[in-house]
Short mmCIF file of C-alpha atoms in Angstrom, two decimals:
data_model
loop_
_atom_site.label_atom_id
_atom_site.label_comp_id
_atom_site.label_asym_id
_atom_site.label_seq_id
_atom_site.Cartn_x
_atom_site.Cartn_y
_atom_site.Cartn_z
CA MET A 15 118.33 110.11 94.01
CA ARG A 16 118.86 108.39 97.80
CA GLY A 17 117.29 105.48 99.26
CA GLY A 18 116.15 102.14 97.58
CA ARG A 19 113.06 103.53 96.15
CA ALA A 20 112.48 104.02 92.38
CA SER A 21 112.90 106.78 90.21
CA PRO A 22 112.66 110.42 91.65
CA PRO A 23 111.27 113.36 89.85
CA THR A 24 113.11 113.59 86.53
CA MET A 25 116.29 113.02 89.02
CA VAL A 26 116.50 109.52 87.88
CA GLY A 27 119.65 107.51 88.25
CA MET A 28 118.90 104.87 85.74
CA ALA A 29 116.86 104.71 82.42
CA SER A 30 113.33 104.09 82.71
CA LYS A 31 111.77 100.68 82.51
CA GLY A 32 108.82 98.82 81.25
CA LYS A 33 105.98 100.94 79.58
CA PRO A 34 102.95 102.71 81.32
CA SER A 35 99.65 100.81 80.83
CA PRO A 36 97.56 101.69 77.78
CA ARG A 37 94.48 104.08 77.81
CA SER A 38 91.96 101.05 77.99
CA ALA A 39 93.39 100.31 81.50
CA VAL A 40 91.59 103.19 83.14
CA LYS A 41 87.86 104.80 82.61
CA PRO A 42 87.67 108.26 81.39
CA LEU A 43 86.63 111.17 83.92
CA SER A 44 82.98 111.16 83.75
CA ASP A 45 80.57 114.13 83.67
CA ALA A 46 79.08 112.67 86.69
CA GLN A 47 82.28 112.53 88.70
CA VAL A 48 83.03 116.01 87.31
CA ALA A 49 79.90 117.23 88.66
CA LYS A 50 80.52 115.78 92.15
CA LEU A 51 83.94 117.42 92.31
CA ALA A 52 82.32 120.97 91.33
CA ALA A 53 79.60 120.40 94.25
CA ALA A 54 82.69 120.04 96.58
CA HIS A 55 85.05 122.29 95.34
CA HIS A 56 85.10 125.44 93.19
CA LEU A 57 86.44 124.12 89.89
CA VAL A 58 88.05 127.05 87.49
CA ASP A 59 89.48 127.09 84.19
CA PRO A 60 93.29 126.92 84.76
CA THR A 61 94.01 128.21 81.24
CA ARG A 62 92.88 131.64 81.79
CA ASP A 63 94.76 134.68 83.91
CA PHE A 64 93.61 134.77 87.45
CA PRO A 65 91.05 131.99 87.49
CA THR A 66 90.68 132.26 91.10
CA GLY A 67 90.00 135.90 91.34
CA PRO A 68 92.15 139.39 91.37
CA ARG A 69 95.85 138.59 92.76
CA THR A 70 99.12 140.40 92.19
CA ALA A 71 101.21 138.94 89.57
CA ASN A 72 105.08 138.44 90.36
CA THR A 73 106.22 141.10 87.62
CA ALA A 74 109.95 140.66 88.54
CA GLU A 75 109.99 137.14 88.30
CA ILE A 76 107.92 137.28 84.91
CA GLU A 77 110.29 139.92 83.31
CA ALA A 78 113.40 137.81 84.27
CA GLN A 79 112.09 134.54 82.52
CA ASN A 80 111.91 135.58 78.89
CA PRO A 81 108.37 136.83 78.91
CA LYS A 82 107.82 136.91 75.30
CA ALA A 83 108.93 133.26 74.71
CA THR A 84 106.87 132.58 77.94
CA HIS A 85 103.78 134.35 76.64
CA ARG A 86 103.86 132.36 73.23
CA LEU A 87 104.64 128.88 74.87
CA LEU A 88 101.52 129.80 77.23
CA THR A 89 99.45 130.63 74.71
CA GLY A 90 100.16 127.55 72.58
CA CYS A 91 99.67 125.46 75.70
CA ASP A 92 96.15 126.97 76.33
CA VAL A 93 94.94 126.37 73.05
CA VAL A 94 95.90 122.57 72.91
CA LEU A 95 94.69 121.73 76.34
CA ARG A 96 91.28 123.76 75.43
CA ASN A 97 91.00 121.61 72.08
CA ARG A 98 91.97 118.39 73.65
CA SER A 99 90.59 118.42 76.76
CA LYS A 100 87.80 119.84 79.25
CA VAL A 101 90.22 120.84 81.80
CA ARG A 102 89.36 122.29 85.42
CA ALA A 103 91.09 122.98 88.60
CA TRP A 104 90.59 123.95 92.21
CA GLY A 105 93.03 124.97 94.67
CA LEU A 106 95.09 127.54 92.75
CA GLU A 107 94.46 130.15 95.26
CA HIS A 108 96.93 128.28 97.26
CA VAL A 109 99.82 129.33 94.92
CA PRO A 110 102.01 132.04 96.86
CA GLU A 111 102.39 135.54 95.05
CA THR A 112 105.84 135.64 96.29
CA GLY A 113 108.64 133.79 97.55
CA PRO A 114 109.96 130.17 96.89
CA PHE A 115 107.73 127.33 97.06
CA ILE A 116 107.98 123.77 95.53
CA THR A 117 105.24 121.97 93.48
CA ALA A 118 105.36 118.08 93.40
CA ALA A 119 103.11 116.74 90.81
CA THR A 120 102.09 113.51 89.52
CA HIS A 121 103.13 112.25 86.43
CA VAL A 122 100.35 110.14 84.84
CA THR A 123 100.76 111.65 81.09
CA MET A 124 102.61 114.58 80.12
CA TYR A 125 99.58 116.48 80.67
CA ASP A 126 100.61 116.31 84.31
CA VAL A 127 103.67 118.41 82.89
CA PHE A 128 101.38 121.26 81.21
CA VAL A 129 98.33 121.51 83.54
CA PRO A 130 100.06 122.61 86.53
CA MET A 131 102.50 124.71 84.52
CA VAL A 132 99.75 126.55 82.85
CA GLY A 133 98.10 127.11 85.97
CA LEU A 134 101.03 128.38 87.71
CA PHE A 135 101.97 130.79 84.98
CA HIS A 136 98.30 132.11 84.81
CA GLN A 137 98.73 133.04 88.59
CA GLY A 138 101.38 135.07 87.99
CA ARG A 139 104.06 132.75 88.92
CA ARG A 140 107.16 131.58 86.85
CA PRO A 141 108.55 128.22 88.57
CA ARG A 142 111.84 126.45 87.42
CA TYR A 143 111.52 122.98 86.31
CA MET A 144 113.78 119.93 86.74
CA ALA A 145 113.52 118.09 83.39
CA LYS A 146 115.19 115.48 81.70
CA ALA A 147 117.99 116.64 79.68
CA GLU A 148 116.68 114.77 76.74
CA MET A 149 113.80 117.60 76.20
CA ALA A 150 116.68 120.45 75.48
CA THR A 151 117.34 118.51 72.34
CA TRP A 152 113.82 118.16 71.21
CA PRO A 153 113.10 119.91 67.83
CA LEU A 154 111.58 123.51 68.24
CA ILE A 155 110.07 123.13 71.48
CA GLY A 156 113.42 122.30 73.44
CA LYS A 157 115.07 125.75 73.19
CA TRP A 158 111.87 127.02 73.91
CA PHE A 159 111.26 125.16 77.47
CA GLN A 160 114.68 126.26 78.39
CA LEU A 161 113.98 129.65 77.93
CA VAL A 162 110.78 129.45 80.17
CA GLY A 163 112.96 127.83 83.02
CA MET A 164 113.72 124.27 82.14
CA GLN A 165 116.79 123.20 84.26
CA PRO A 166 117.99 120.05 82.23
CA VAL A 167 118.74 117.12 84.22
CA GLN A 168 121.35 114.50 83.30
CA ARG A 169 119.53 111.15 84.20
CA ARG A 170 122.50 109.24 84.99
CA SER A 171 123.90 107.51 88.31
CA GLY A 172 126.21 109.89 90.44
CA LYS A 173 124.29 113.28 89.19
CA ALA A 174 122.07 112.72 92.23
CA LYS A 175 123.57 115.25 94.78
CA ALA A 176 124.33 117.67 92.02
CA ILE A 177 120.71 117.86 91.12
CA GLU A 178 119.54 117.96 94.47
CA GLU A 179 122.05 121.28 95.28
CA THR A 180 120.81 122.90 91.84
CA SER A 181 117.36 122.61 93.18
CA ILE A 182 118.06 124.06 96.49
CA GLU A 183 119.93 126.88 95.04
CA ILE A 184 116.88 127.75 92.75
CA LEU A 185 114.82 127.89 95.97
CA THR A 186 117.10 129.77 98.02
CA SER A 187 117.30 132.34 95.43
CA GLY A 188 113.78 132.87 95.95
CA ARG A 189 112.33 131.34 93.28
CA PRO A 190 109.79 128.35 92.83
CA LEU A 191 110.28 125.13 91.46
CA THR A 192 108.74 122.38 90.10
CA VAL A 193 109.41 118.33 90.35
CA TRP A 194 107.96 115.01 89.33
CA PRO A 195 108.85 112.99 92.33
CA GLU A 196 108.21 109.65 90.28
CA GLY A 197 110.79 110.85 87.77
CA THR A 198 109.14 109.34 84.83
CA VAL A 199 105.67 108.10 84.05
CA THR A 200 103.93 106.17 86.20
CA ARG A 201 104.22 102.39 85.67
CA ASP A 202 101.34 101.38 88.04
CA PRO A 203 99.13 99.48 85.87
CA GLN A 204 96.09 101.71 87.10
CA LYS A 205 97.91 104.58 86.89
CA TRP A 206 98.37 105.55 90.68
CA PRO A 207 101.15 107.61 92.09
CA MET A 208 103.90 104.99 92.26
CA SER A 209 107.05 104.73 94.64
CA MET A 210 109.56 108.09 94.64
CA LYS A 211 113.14 108.23 95.53
CA ASN A 212 113.39 110.58 98.26
CA GLY A 213 115.30 113.57 96.53
CA VAL A 214 112.02 116.07 96.80
CA GLY A 215 112.61 115.28 100.40
CA VAL A 216 115.87 116.29 100.74
CA ILE A 217 115.29 119.44 98.42
CA ALA A 218 112.59 120.56 100.66
CA LEU A 219 114.32 119.87 103.90
CA GLU A 220 117.70 121.29 103.02
CA SER A 221 116.16 124.33 101.19
CA SER A 222 114.10 124.78 104.54
CA ARG A 223 117.03 124.86 106.88
CA ARG A 224 119.08 127.07 104.60
CA LEU A 225 116.29 129.72 104.54
CA GLY A 226 115.38 129.36 108.31
CA TYR A 227 111.43 128.40 107.39
CA GLN A 228 109.58 125.61 106.14
CA VAL A 229 109.52 126.30 102.39
CA PRO A 230 105.81 125.74 101.14
CA LEU A 231 105.24 122.32 99.46
CA PHE A 232 102.20 121.83 97.11
CA CYS A 233 101.13 118.67 95.61
CA SER A 234 99.79 119.04 92.25
CA VAL A 235 97.31 115.90 91.20
CA THR A 236 96.16 115.80 87.17
CA TRP A 237 93.70 113.05 86.33
CA GLY A 238 91.89 112.57 83.13
CA ALA A 239 94.39 112.53 80.52
CA ALA A 240 95.05 108.96 80.75
CA SER A 241 91.93 108.46 78.60
CA ILE A 242 92.73 110.83 75.85
CA ASN A 243 93.88 109.29 72.14
CA HIS A 244 96.26 112.32 71.27
CA PHE A 245 95.84 111.31 67.51
CA TRP A 246 91.82 111.86 67.75
CA PRO A 247 91.27 113.37 71.02
CA TRP A 248 87.69 114.11 70.37
CA PRO A 249 85.12 114.40 71.80
CA ARG A 250 87.16 115.92 74.45
CA LYS A 251 87.95 114.54 77.97
CA ASN A 252 87.35 115.94 81.20
CA VAL A 253 90.89 116.59 83.05
CA VAL A 254 90.88 117.83 86.60
CA MET A 255 93.71 118.94 88.66
CA CYS A 256 93.87 119.53 92.27
CA TYR A 257 96.72 122.01 93.68
CA ASP A 258 96.39 121.02 97.11
CA ALA A 259 96.77 123.15 100.62
CA ALA A 260 100.85 123.16 101.76
CA LEU A 261 101.88 119.83 103.28
CA ASP A 262 102.95 120.49 106.40
CA TYR A 263 106.16 118.73 107.40
CA ALA A 264 107.47 121.36 110.18
CA ASP A 265 108.00 118.50 112.89
CA LEU A 266 110.67 117.02 110.41
CA LEU A 267 112.54 120.10 110.54
CA GLU A 268 113.00 120.07 114.31
CA GLY A 269 116.61 119.79 115.44
CA SER A 270 117.81 120.73 111.95
CA SER A 271 120.71 122.80 113.04
CA GLU A 272 122.01 119.45 114.39
CA TRP A 273 121.93 117.53 111.05
CA GLY A 274 125.50 118.19 109.93
CA GLU A 275 126.50 118.28 106.39
CA SER A 276 123.29 116.42 104.91
CA VAL A 277 119.63 115.71 105.62
CA PRO A 278 118.79 112.69 107.53
CA GLU A 279 118.00 109.83 105.33
CA HIS A 280 114.95 108.84 107.61
CA LEU A 281 113.73 112.36 107.40
CA ALA A 282 113.87 112.57 103.58
CA ASP A 283 112.07 109.11 103.26
CA GLU A 284 109.04 110.20 105.41
CA LEU A 285 108.43 113.57 103.82
CA THR A 286 108.89 111.72 100.27
CA ARG A 287 106.19 109.04 101.93
CA ARG A 288 103.93 111.60 102.66
CA ILE A 289 103.95 113.16 99.55
CA ARG A 290 102.98 110.07 97.72
CA VAL A 291 100.31 109.24 100.63
CA ARG A 292 98.58 112.51 99.72
CA MET A 293 99.24 112.47 95.93
CA THR A 294 97.05 109.01 95.96
CA GLU A 295 94.21 110.74 98.44
CA ILE A 296 93.69 113.46 96.14
CA MET A 297 93.91 111.06 92.98
CA ALA A 298 91.34 108.83 94.92
CA GLU A 299 88.90 111.82 95.08
CA ILE A 300 89.16 112.90 91.73
CA ARG A 301 88.69 109.38 90.14
CA GLY A 302 85.86 108.81 92.58
CA GLU A 303 87.40 105.33 93.31
CA GLN A 304 89.36 103.49 96.21
CA ALA A 305 92.90 103.40 95.70
CA PRO A 306 94.31 100.13 95.75
CA ASP A 307 96.33 98.63 98.85
CA GLY A 308 100.37 99.38 98.95
CA TYR A 309 101.62 101.31 96.04
CA TRP A 310 103.68 100.18 92.79
CA ASP A 311 107.40 99.76 93.34
CA TYR A 312 109.34 100.94 90.14
CA ARG A 313 112.34 99.17 91.30
CA THR A 314 110.74 95.53 91.65
CA MET A 315 107.67 96.47 89.24
CA ARG A 316 105.04 94.93 91.59
CA ARG A 317 102.78 96.25 94.12
CA VAL A 318 104.23 96.36 97.77
CA ARG A 319 102.66 97.11 101.16
CA GLU A 320 103.14 100.13 103.03
#
């Protein structure tokens, strides 16, 4: 997007480089650690309808987004997630019943796409997704993904502004939006959240300015799937997602009427930094580990200080 940091949420201006570290680079999420999380949080099964309790589904949104195709995809995802992992989540009660909101999700594995998607769908919402255009060409499921809300993104330089504007229009029309601010699977050797370009900051700040209020922005952090052998996933591994409380960025919106035509770079940078820092804090809690100093810079492919 903008700025000098590395690849944004499926809003990548360059081809992905390097390869994700192997499964052996991290330990599976243990039963003991899940028990600790369960003692601190109310863990629920996100593959079930309304896992946090009764609520009103957004019927208009559901009916507007190919309900039959969406139901089939959701059912298939539920079966796969339950069959290949023991998935639990906390914080899904934060999902608004109405109105636009942004979900900024980690991208350690493809589970970081499907776990929050399933959780949001079962909470009665239907977000749009900024996803790499290549997914639209995948056999069978490519068309399916488009039917259920995928917004194909051409990951080429010069496209950032158009991608930002499309994302903002989704939000200002009243629909939720999900993005992956890292832009690709993390290249951090220990699979912590890596650097992000500031597109997610631009989208949140500009949509808030146009709507006249702070658009809710939630960090979704998923951990545990990095240890799954997808050719033989048994015994099932633990996977835990946190859907965090809304991130407050009201201070960054002060004076927004005087910004001019675009969001100031330093404000978009700061909001993006807050998202990365918060994701790292949550992941450290889920993993029961201390996060390393600094963060992995996708541009230089090395760890840098804050």
